[in-house]
Short mmCIF file of C-alpha atoms in Angstrom, two decimals:
data_model
loop_
_atom_site.label_atom_id
_atom_site.label_comp_id
_atom_site.label_asym_id
_atom_site.label_seq_id
_atom_site.Cartn_x
_atom_site.Cartn_y
_atom_site.Cartn_z
CA UNK A 366 32.77 72.08 191.06
CA UNK A 367 32.53 75.43 192.69
CA UNK A 368 34.57 78.30 192.42
CA UNK A 369 38.81 78.73 192.87
CA UNK A 370 40.63 78.57 189.99
CA UNK A 371 41.60 74.15 190.31
CA UNK A 372 44.15 73.58 187.71
CA UNK A 373 44.50 69.66 186.42
CA UNK A 374 47.91 68.52 185.11
CA UNK A 375 48.04 65.69 183.58
CA UNK A 376 50.64 63.62 182.45
CA UNK A 377 51.91 62.60 178.63
CA UNK A 378 51.62 59.09 179.81
CA UNK A 379 48.17 58.71 181.37
CA UNK A 380 46.84 61.83 178.71
CA UNK A 381 47.98 59.16 175.92
CA UNK A 382 47.03 56.01 177.39
CA UNK A 383 43.22 57.30 177.92
CA UNK A 384 43.09 58.20 174.23
CA UNK A 385 44.32 54.87 173.10
CA UNK A 386 42.08 52.62 175.10
CA UNK A 387 39.24 55.23 173.50
CA UNK A 388 40.79 54.21 170.22
CA UNK A 389 40.90 50.25 171.07
CA UNK A 390 36.99 49.97 171.61
CA UNK A 391 35.88 52.56 168.48
CA UNK A 392 32.26 51.46 168.98
CA UNK A 393 31.03 51.83 172.49
CA UNK A 394 31.79 53.74 175.13
CA UNK A 395 34.14 53.48 177.25
CA UNK A 396 35.28 54.63 181.01
CA UNK A 397 38.83 54.55 183.72
CA UNK A 398 39.79 56.43 186.96
CA UNK A 399 42.68 58.82 187.10
CA UNK A 400 45.15 59.08 190.29
CA UNK A 401 46.42 61.45 192.39
CA UNK A 402 48.78 62.26 195.34
CA UNK A 403 46.64 64.68 197.31
CA UNK A 404 50.60 65.09 199.78
CA UNK A 405 52.44 66.31 196.37
CA UNK A 406 52.17 67.95 192.48
CA UNK A 407 53.56 65.50 191.63
CA UNK A 408 52.32 64.47 187.83
CA UNK A 409 53.88 60.81 187.10
CA UNK A 410 50.57 59.48 187.99
CA UNK A 411 48.90 56.89 186.15
CA UNK A 412 45.16 56.41 184.32
CA UNK A 413 43.26 53.08 184.69
CA UNK A 414 41.62 51.71 181.73
CA UNK A 415 38.02 50.41 183.43
CA UNK A 416 35.35 48.77 181.04
CA UNK A 417 34.47 49.05 177.47
CA UNK A 418 31.55 46.64 177.98
CA UNK A 419 27.66 47.48 180.16
CA UNK A 420 29.68 50.41 181.84
CA UNK A 421 26.47 50.61 183.63
CA UNK A 422 26.86 47.85 186.01
CA UNK A 423 27.77 47.85 189.45
CA UNK A 424 29.49 44.39 189.96
CA UNK A 425 32.70 44.76 187.60
CA UNK A 426 32.74 48.20 188.99
CA UNK A 427 32.89 47.97 192.35
CA UNK A 428 35.54 44.71 191.88
CA UNK A 429 37.60 47.05 190.23
CA UNK A 430 37.31 50.10 192.54
CA UNK A 431 37.79 48.04 195.57
CA UNK A 432 41.71 46.55 193.78
CA UNK A 433 42.30 49.80 192.85
CA UNK A 434 41.90 51.40 196.74
CA UNK A 435 43.71 48.30 198.14
CA UNK A 436 47.12 48.62 195.11
CA UNK A 437 47.20 52.35 195.75
CA UNK A 438 46.50 53.26 199.37
CA UNK A 439 49.60 51.68 200.05
CA UNK A 440 50.81 54.28 197.58
CA UNK A 441 49.43 57.18 199.16
CA UNK A 442 47.31 58.21 196.25
CA UNK A 443 43.31 57.83 195.67
CA UNK A 444 41.55 58.25 193.18
CA UNK A 445 40.53 61.85 191.61
CA UNK A 446 38.40 61.50 188.77
CA UNK A 447 36.51 59.55 186.42
CA UNK A 448 36.83 59.57 182.28
CA UNK A 449 34.67 58.71 180.01
CA UNK A 450 33.77 58.38 176.00
CA UNK A 451 30.47 58.36 174.58
CA UNK A 452 29.29 55.51 172.42
CA UNK A 453 29.39 58.05 169.12
CA UNK A 454 31.47 60.69 168.27
CA UNK A 455 29.26 63.64 168.70
CA UNK A 456 28.03 63.48 172.07
CA UNK A 457 29.14 65.95 174.14
CA UNK A 458 26.40 64.80 176.92
CA UNK A 459 27.55 62.96 180.32
CA UNK A 460 25.00 60.09 180.42
CA UNK A 461 23.35 58.59 183.43
CA UNK A 462 25.84 56.21 183.94
CA UNK A 463 28.88 59.06 183.90
CA UNK A 464 27.48 61.47 185.75
CA UNK A 465 26.16 58.34 188.87
CA UNK A 466 30.02 57.63 188.77
CA UNK A 467 31.17 61.23 189.10
CA UNK A 468 28.99 61.58 191.62
CA UNK A 469 30.13 59.22 193.80
CA UNK A 470 33.26 60.20 193.41
CA UNK A 471 32.65 63.98 194.00
CA UNK A 472 31.36 62.54 197.09
CA UNK A 473 34.98 61.45 198.53
CA UNK A 474 36.62 63.21 196.78
CA UNK A 475 35.56 67.12 196.25
CA UNK A 476 38.16 68.38 194.22
CA UNK A 477 37.35 65.60 191.54
CA UNK A 478 36.75 66.66 187.99
CA UNK A 479 34.99 64.43 184.93
CA UNK A 480 36.76 64.50 181.87
CA UNK A 481 35.08 63.48 178.53
CA UNK A 482 36.42 62.48 175.48
CA UNK A 483 34.61 65.00 172.73
CA UNK A 484 36.09 64.35 168.84
CA UNK A 485 33.77 66.52 166.66
CA UNK A 486 37.17 67.66 165.67
CA UNK A 487 40.46 66.14 164.28
CA UNK A 488 42.31 67.34 167.86
CA UNK A 489 40.61 65.12 170.19
CA UNK A 490 40.34 67.89 172.98
CA UNK A 491 39.51 66.82 175.70
CA UNK A 492 36.50 68.59 177.20
CA UNK A 493 36.32 69.74 181.10
CA UNK A 494 33.18 68.40 181.94
CA UNK A 495 31.48 70.08 184.67
CA UNK A 496 29.72 73.36 185.95
CA UNK A 497 31.94 75.97 184.92
CA UNK A 498 33.27 73.66 181.54
CA UNK A 499 36.31 75.35 179.77
CA UNK A 500 39.53 73.48 179.46
CA UNK A 501 41.36 74.06 182.46
CA UNK A 502 42.71 70.56 182.02
CA UNK A 503 46.45 71.15 181.18
CA UNK A 504 48.76 68.53 179.16
CA UNK A 505 52.38 68.58 181.11
CA UNK A 506 54.00 67.85 177.79
CA UNK A 507 52.70 69.76 175.06
CA UNK A 508 54.15 67.33 172.93
CA UNK A 509 51.81 64.85 173.78
CA UNK A 510 50.03 64.73 171.00
CA UNK A 511 52.83 64.63 168.95
CA UNK A 512 53.53 61.51 170.37
CA UNK A 513 49.92 59.69 170.48
CA UNK A 514 50.53 60.03 166.56
CA UNK A 515 53.15 58.25 166.50
CA UNK A 516 51.50 55.28 168.66
CA UNK A 517 48.24 55.31 166.98
CA UNK A 518 49.86 54.87 163.79
CA UNK A 519 52.06 51.98 165.26
CA UNK A 520 48.47 50.65 166.31
CA UNK A 521 49.31 50.23 170.04
CA UNK A 522 46.73 51.14 171.16
CA UNK A 523 45.96 46.81 170.59
CA UNK A 524 47.70 46.70 174.26
CA UNK A 525 45.63 48.05 176.17
CA UNK A 526 44.34 46.17 179.04
CA UNK A 527 41.70 47.60 180.66
CA UNK A 528 39.33 46.32 183.83
CA UNK A 529 37.57 44.32 181.76
CA UNK A 530 40.10 42.50 179.89
CA UNK A 531 41.53 41.82 183.15
CA UNK A 532 38.44 40.01 184.51
CA UNK A 533 38.07 37.98 180.89
CA UNK A 534 41.48 36.37 181.80
CA UNK A 535 43.55 37.56 184.90
CA UNK A 536 46.57 37.19 183.41
CA UNK A 537 46.12 40.27 181.24
CA UNK A 538 47.53 43.08 183.95
CA UNK A 539 45.07 46.50 184.35
CA UNK A 540 48.17 48.44 185.45
CA UNK A 541 50.06 48.15 182.10
CA UNK A 542 53.37 47.97 183.40
CA UNK A 543 55.42 48.06 180.04
CA UNK A 544 52.84 50.21 177.67
CA UNK A 545 55.43 52.65 177.63
CA UNK A 546 58.86 50.99 178.04
CA UNK B 679 28.54 35.00 170.18
CA UNK B 680 32.28 34.28 169.58
CA UNK B 681 34.42 31.23 172.15
CA UNK B 682 38.10 32.22 173.42
CA UNK B 683 39.68 29.05 170.49
CA UNK B 684 37.68 30.75 167.45
CA UNK B 685 39.05 33.97 168.21
CA UNK B 686 42.55 33.20 169.03
CA UNK B 687 42.24 31.04 166.00
CA UNK B 688 41.13 33.80 163.76
CA UNK B 689 44.20 36.74 165.44
CA UNK B 690 46.60 33.56 164.34
CA UNK B 691 45.36 33.56 161.02
CA UNK B 692 45.40 37.52 161.00
CA UNK B 693 48.94 37.66 162.01
CA UNK B 694 49.95 35.15 159.78
CA UNK B 695 48.12 37.68 156.38
CA UNK B 696 49.68 40.71 157.87
CA UNK B 697 53.06 38.89 157.70
CA UNK B 698 52.87 38.22 154.66
CA UNK B 699 52.61 34.07 155.32
CA UNK B 700 48.98 34.70 153.11
CA UNK B 701 45.08 32.91 154.21
CA UNK B 702 43.50 36.60 153.03
CA UNK B 703 40.70 34.55 151.23
CA UNK B 704 40.33 31.86 154.39
CA UNK B 705 40.76 34.59 156.79
CA UNK B 706 37.64 36.61 154.93
CA UNK B 707 35.16 33.75 155.36
CA UNK B 708 36.01 33.02 159.31
CA UNK B 709 35.33 37.14 159.91
CA UNK B 710 32.20 35.66 157.51
CA UNK B 711 31.35 33.15 159.55
CA UNK B 712 31.78 34.37 162.22
CA UNK B 713 30.54 38.11 162.22
CA UNK B 714 33.37 39.57 164.11
CA UNK B 715 33.69 43.10 163.46
CA UNK B 716 37.32 43.87 162.05
CA UNK B 717 36.47 46.58 158.77
CA UNK B 718 40.25 47.18 158.88
CA UNK B 719 41.65 44.58 158.62
CA UNK B 720 38.39 43.30 156.02
CA UNK B 721 39.32 46.15 153.34
CA UNK B 722 42.99 45.79 153.46
CA UNK B 723 42.82 42.21 152.26
CA UNK B 724 39.54 42.17 150.77
CA UNK B 725 41.10 45.29 148.72
CA UNK B 726 44.38 42.76 147.97
CA UNK B 727 41.90 40.17 146.02
CA UNK B 728 39.73 42.08 144.67
CA UNK B 729 42.42 44.55 142.94
CA UNK B 730 44.60 41.46 141.91
CA UNK B 731 42.05 40.26 138.92
CA UNK B 732 44.09 37.11 138.66
CA UNK B 733 43.01 36.53 142.48
CA UNK B 734 38.95 37.99 141.86
CA UNK B 735 38.57 35.59 139.15
CA UNK B 736 39.51 32.17 141.32
CA UNK B 737 37.00 32.75 143.22
CA UNK B 738 34.31 32.04 141.56
CA UNK B 739 30.19 32.80 142.44
CA UNK B 740 32.19 34.00 145.42
CA UNK B 741 33.77 36.51 144.40
CA UNK B 742 30.04 38.80 145.15
CA UNK B 743 29.87 37.83 148.17
CA UNK B 744 33.85 39.64 148.57
CA UNK B 745 32.70 42.61 147.02
CA UNK B 746 29.74 43.10 149.91
CA UNK B 747 31.76 41.90 151.82
CA UNK B 748 34.72 44.53 151.45
CA UNK B 749 31.26 47.91 150.76
CA UNK B 750 30.34 47.07 154.38
CA UNK B 751 34.54 47.37 155.66
CA UNK B 752 34.42 50.13 153.54
CA UNK B 753 31.86 51.83 155.25
CA UNK B 754 32.63 50.95 159.10
CA UNK B 755 36.01 53.23 157.65
CA UNK B 756 34.87 55.30 155.83
CA UNK B 757 35.60 55.09 153.29
CA UNK B 758 32.73 55.57 151.16
CA UNK B 759 34.53 55.45 147.59
CA UNK B 760 35.65 52.36 147.66
CA UNK B 761 31.72 51.27 149.36
CA UNK B 762 30.29 53.14 145.95
CA UNK B 763 32.81 51.22 144.08
CA UNK B 764 32.00 48.02 144.75
CA UNK B 765 28.36 49.05 145.58
CA UNK B 766 28.47 49.24 141.69
CA UNK B 767 29.79 46.75 140.36
CA UNK B 768 27.63 44.19 142.07
CA UNK B 769 24.45 46.42 141.01
CA UNK B 770 25.75 46.01 137.16
CA UNK B 771 26.00 42.50 137.88
CA UNK B 772 22.48 41.66 140.09
CA UNK B 773 20.04 45.27 139.14
CA UNK B 774 17.31 45.07 141.24
CA UNK B 775 18.51 43.28 143.40
CA UNK B 776 16.85 44.27 147.74
CA UNK B 777 20.17 42.82 148.47
CA UNK B 778 22.49 45.48 146.95
CA UNK B 779 18.67 48.21 147.34
CA UNK B 780 20.40 47.13 151.55
CA UNK B 781 23.89 48.14 150.55
CA UNK B 782 22.62 51.25 149.37
CA UNK B 783 21.01 52.22 152.31
CA UNK B 784 23.62 51.49 153.90
CA UNK B 785 25.96 53.87 152.20
CA UNK B 786 23.24 56.04 152.89
CA UNK B 787 23.61 55.82 156.92
CA UNK B 788 27.44 55.28 156.84
CA UNK B 789 27.46 59.55 155.39
CA UNK B 790 25.00 59.84 158.15
CA UNK B 791 22.41 61.07 155.88
CA UNK B 792 19.61 59.63 158.14
CA UNK B 793 16.36 60.58 155.96
CA UNK B 794 17.58 58.82 153.14
CA UNK B 795 18.57 56.00 154.54
CA UNK B 796 15.37 55.65 156.72
CA UNK B 797 13.07 56.61 152.81
CA UNK B 798 15.05 53.94 151.18
CA UNK B 799 14.56 51.79 154.36
CA UNK B 800 11.14 52.14 154.35
CA UNK B 801 10.41 51.40 150.87
CA UNK B 802 12.62 48.06 150.58
CA UNK B 803 10.45 46.82 153.56
CA UNK B 804 7.54 47.58 151.83
CA UNK B 805 8.14 44.88 149.59
CA UNK B 806 9.75 42.74 152.26
CA UNK B 807 8.15 43.50 155.74
CA UNK B 808 10.21 40.29 156.66
CA UNK B 809 13.13 41.35 156.50
CA UNK B 810 14.96 41.11 159.16
CA UNK B 811 18.38 43.19 158.65
CA UNK B 812 16.78 46.11 157.08
CA UNK B 813 14.60 46.00 160.23
CA UNK B 814 18.18 45.92 162.40
CA UNK B 815 19.35 48.55 159.93
CA UNK B 816 16.70 50.72 161.81
CA UNK B 817 16.85 50.18 164.69
CA UNK B 818 21.55 50.69 164.61
CA UNK B 819 19.63 54.41 162.48
CA UNK B 820 18.29 55.46 165.66
CA UNK B 821 20.83 54.23 167.74
CA UNK B 822 22.98 56.63 165.55
CA UNK B 823 21.64 59.44 165.96
CA UNK B 824 21.59 59.02 168.74
CA UNK B 825 17.60 58.03 169.25
CA UNK B 826 17.85 55.59 172.22
CA UNK B 827 13.89 56.04 172.68
CA UNK B 828 13.44 55.42 169.18
CA UNK B 829 15.36 52.05 168.95
CA UNK B 830 14.09 50.09 171.89
CA UNK B 831 10.47 50.89 170.79
CA UNK B 832 12.05 49.73 167.19
CA UNK B 833 13.17 46.48 168.90
CA UNK B 834 10.24 46.12 170.46
CA UNK B 835 8.05 45.87 167.43
CA UNK B 836 10.55 43.80 166.42
CA UNK B 837 10.75 41.02 168.75
CA UNK B 838 6.76 40.66 168.97
CA UNK B 839 7.95 38.59 165.51
CA UNK B 840 10.86 37.16 165.28
CA UNK B 841 10.81 36.72 169.06
CA UNK B 842 13.51 33.72 169.23
CA UNK B 843 16.62 36.65 167.87
CA UNK B 844 19.13 35.99 171.07
CA UNK B 845 21.35 38.47 169.42
CA UNK B 846 18.11 41.32 169.44
CA UNK B 847 17.62 40.46 173.48
CA UNK B 848 20.71 41.20 174.20
CA UNK B 849 21.15 44.11 172.17
CA UNK B 850 17.49 45.59 174.20
CA UNK B 851 19.68 44.59 177.19
CA UNK B 852 22.36 46.68 176.65
CA UNK B 853 20.33 49.56 175.34
CA UNK B 854 18.64 49.13 178.85
CA UNK B 855 21.66 48.93 180.85
CA UNK B 856 23.14 52.57 179.14
CA UNK B 857 19.83 53.67 180.17
CA UNK B 858 19.73 52.52 183.47
CA UNK B 859 16.41 51.48 183.00
CA UNK B 860 17.12 48.11 185.11
CA UNK B 861 14.52 45.72 185.12
CA UNK B 862 13.17 46.27 181.74
CA UNK B 863 17.24 44.67 181.16
CA UNK B 864 16.48 42.41 184.08
CA UNK B 865 13.04 40.76 181.60
CA UNK B 866 15.25 40.43 178.63
CA UNK B 867 18.13 38.39 179.97
CA UNK B 868 15.36 36.49 181.54
CA UNK B 869 14.26 35.62 178.43
CA UNK B 870 17.49 34.94 176.93
CA UNK B 871 18.38 32.40 179.82
CA UNK B 872 15.09 30.92 179.26
CA UNK B 873 14.84 30.15 175.16
CA UNK B 874 18.71 28.88 176.40
CA UNK B 875 18.89 28.29 180.28
CA UNK B 876 22.91 26.39 179.27
CA UNK B 877 24.47 29.09 177.71
CA UNK B 878 26.39 30.76 181.42
CA UNK B 879 27.18 34.56 179.65
CA UNK B 880 22.74 35.19 180.21
CA UNK B 881 23.56 34.16 183.54
CA UNK B 882 26.31 35.82 184.22
CA UNK B 883 24.72 39.19 182.44
CA UNK B 884 21.08 38.92 184.48
CA UNK B 885 23.03 38.70 187.76
CA UNK B 886 24.59 41.49 187.49
CA UNK B 887 21.80 43.44 186.51
CA UNK B 888 20.31 42.27 189.74
CA UNK B 889 22.70 42.76 191.77
CA UNK B 890 22.83 46.41 190.11
CA UNK B 891 19.28 47.08 191.11
CA UNK B 892 19.94 45.72 194.45
CA UNK B 893 17.38 44.90 197.52
CA UNK B 894 17.54 41.30 200.32
CA UNK B 895 15.75 39.22 197.08
CA UNK B 896 17.30 40.73 194.39
CA UNK B 897 20.84 39.81 196.02
CA UNK B 898 19.47 36.72 196.63
CA UNK B 899 19.23 35.95 193.35
CA UNK B 900 22.09 37.26 191.60
CA UNK B 901 24.53 34.91 194.34
CA UNK B 902 22.13 31.81 192.42
CA UNK B 903 22.58 33.21 189.10
CA UNK B 904 26.18 33.27 189.74
CA UNK B 905 25.91 30.34 191.32
CA UNK B 906 24.46 28.86 188.03
CA UNK B 907 27.58 30.60 186.17
CA UNK B 908 30.18 28.73 188.04
CA UNK B 909 28.60 25.46 187.11
CA UNK B 910 28.03 26.31 183.59
CA UNK B 911 31.35 26.88 183.40
CA UNK B 912 33.57 24.86 185.39
CA UNK B 913 34.18 27.26 188.25
CA UNK B 914 36.39 29.38 185.53
CA UNK B 915 34.58 32.33 185.54
CA UNK B 916 36.18 34.75 187.72
CA UNK B 917 33.75 37.41 186.78
CA UNK B 918 30.97 35.06 188.71
CA UNK B 919 33.78 33.77 191.66
CA UNK B 920 33.42 38.15 192.34
CA UNK B 921 29.69 38.34 192.36
CA UNK B 922 29.70 35.71 195.25
CA UNK B 923 31.63 37.51 197.04
CA UNK B 924 30.15 40.83 196.68
CA UNK B 925 26.72 39.43 196.73
CA UNK B 926 27.64 37.27 200.05
CA UNK B 927 28.80 40.89 201.84
CA UNK B 928 26.19 43.14 200.79
CA UNK B 929 23.51 40.59 202.14
CA UNK B 930 25.34 40.67 205.34
CA UNK B 931 25.66 43.76 205.08
CA UNK B 932 21.53 44.40 205.06
CA UNK B 933 20.95 41.59 207.16
CA UNK B 934 23.04 42.53 209.84
CA UNK B 935 21.45 42.37 213.46
CA UNK B 936 18.55 40.30 212.42
CA UNK B 937 17.82 36.30 213.48
CA UNK B 938 20.93 34.19 212.92
CA UNK B 939 19.33 31.00 211.11
CA UNK B 940 18.26 33.26 208.32
CA UNK B 941 21.77 33.86 207.76
CA UNK B 942 23.71 31.76 204.49
CA UNK B 943 25.88 29.82 205.55
CA UNK B 944 29.06 31.00 205.03
CA UNK B 945 31.07 27.68 202.72
CA UNK B 946 30.13 29.59 199.46
CA UNK B 947 31.88 32.70 200.45
CA UNK B 948 35.14 31.23 201.62
CA UNK B 949 34.67 28.42 198.28
CA UNK B 950 34.63 31.14 196.23
CA UNK B 951 37.77 33.14 197.36
CA UNK B 952 39.57 30.08 197.87
CA UNK B 953 38.71 29.59 194.13
CA UNK B 954 39.64 32.98 193.49
CA UNK B 955 43.03 32.97 195.47
CA UNK B 956 43.86 29.89 193.66
CA UNK B 957 43.65 30.89 190.16
CA UNK B 958 45.41 34.28 190.70
CA UNK B 959 48.22 32.37 192.43
CA UNK B 960 48.54 30.57 188.90
CA UNK B 961 47.85 32.59 186.57
CA UNK B 962 48.86 35.93 187.98
CA UNK B 963 50.87 35.84 190.64
CA UNK B 964 51.62 39.56 191.18
CA UNK B 965 47.93 40.55 191.76
CA UNK B 966 47.88 37.83 194.80
CA UNK B 967 48.47 40.56 197.36
CA UNK B 968 46.14 43.16 195.87
CA UNK B 969 43.29 40.32 195.34
CA UNK B 970 44.53 38.96 198.96
CA UNK B 971 43.45 42.80 200.58
CA UNK B 972 40.07 43.74 198.47
CA UNK B 973 38.36 40.15 199.14
CA UNK B 974 39.81 41.03 202.96
CA UNK B 975 37.49 44.05 202.19
CA UNK B 976 34.64 41.81 201.70
CA UNK B 977 34.32 39.76 204.31
CA UNK B 978 32.02 40.67 206.36
CA UNK B 979 31.86 39.88 210.09
CA UNK B 980 28.78 38.48 211.63
#
């Protein structure tokens, strides 16, 4: 990602959903996508959890991206980023699968970002993976971590549905409409 | 592998125990039988039995199995004191036991003491070179340290001796996929299909890998394996149905402009599409329109 001071705002719910998804599948790598409305600066935008199994296989990835695109194109949203959490908690490297998917998204959205969940320290910080690292990720609501802790203690992660779950059982809704109700 | 019915049964039991309806011992036995990883629940319910002397004595000789199960669950949940206590109890009861020695090695592994764990496992293997569980722990050790090539090497060596171990072939395939070594992953799935040709999971995974590899021949083969998956699952597998649509679309892209006779008939794709639409209408009606537009974008006009 070249120069410029690009800042990434993420809504509380989007952030919480990503972490809950990673918590639900503690012993595997997980991934998902972030959406944006390029015409506004709205931050009430969703993240979508993709998979927790076989992240390196193409067919489920293609199906999910097609469905996501078809659903959100009507609302003017596009995929702006990709998030990834590695299998091992101390692994801060982006593996090839994550890089390939990230590059693919970057080709269509040059402002795309790849986010890697890195939990070496207890604060569960997101690290902005990219040429200039650092933390240009801003959480719109700084109380997000407190809400997250609350969700964790009530084991809310069990309610997160990702695309893998949907493909295994289509009655499960990958939009997670009731997660934050 | 766990079937859907078994999973539902397990979840129901878990809910029952969680809500105070009893059945903890049945739950723990079921978890052991299915070999699923529910360490936080196992730890909680297991300890509730072990810490109650009356309940503990009613288990009879099964008490020791429970200690072992709770020790492993405790390690998974990073409760090393609990694990150590359980192991001590077992050690007192079974001194010189290899099985307890294994648990001690696992505790070292769980704590991250890689070299000590490796030493412990190697010494156990010296006495019993055919101990499958220890071999697998060595693979897990390599994986935990991020040494994927080491893990692969250990697994391949293991499979030279234990070539019928389908779980290990699956593990190897998954590691290859995560490293994007798709050709090698395909080989693993071929072995699995040869050994157990009626397990649809292997056909499906093989098809996914073939599709990921790409190229006309692989796509055509993938289509065949998605079809066999559909046959083996009575048409109920959503992923295979989608797979057919993806393959047909990709093949059509690759064969654009070739002779019409070489093109596949579109029947298979329309059948798959129809099956998907029917299923979504019945069980996920709010997603029917998304499905419709997704499938439309996959249809390549010839």
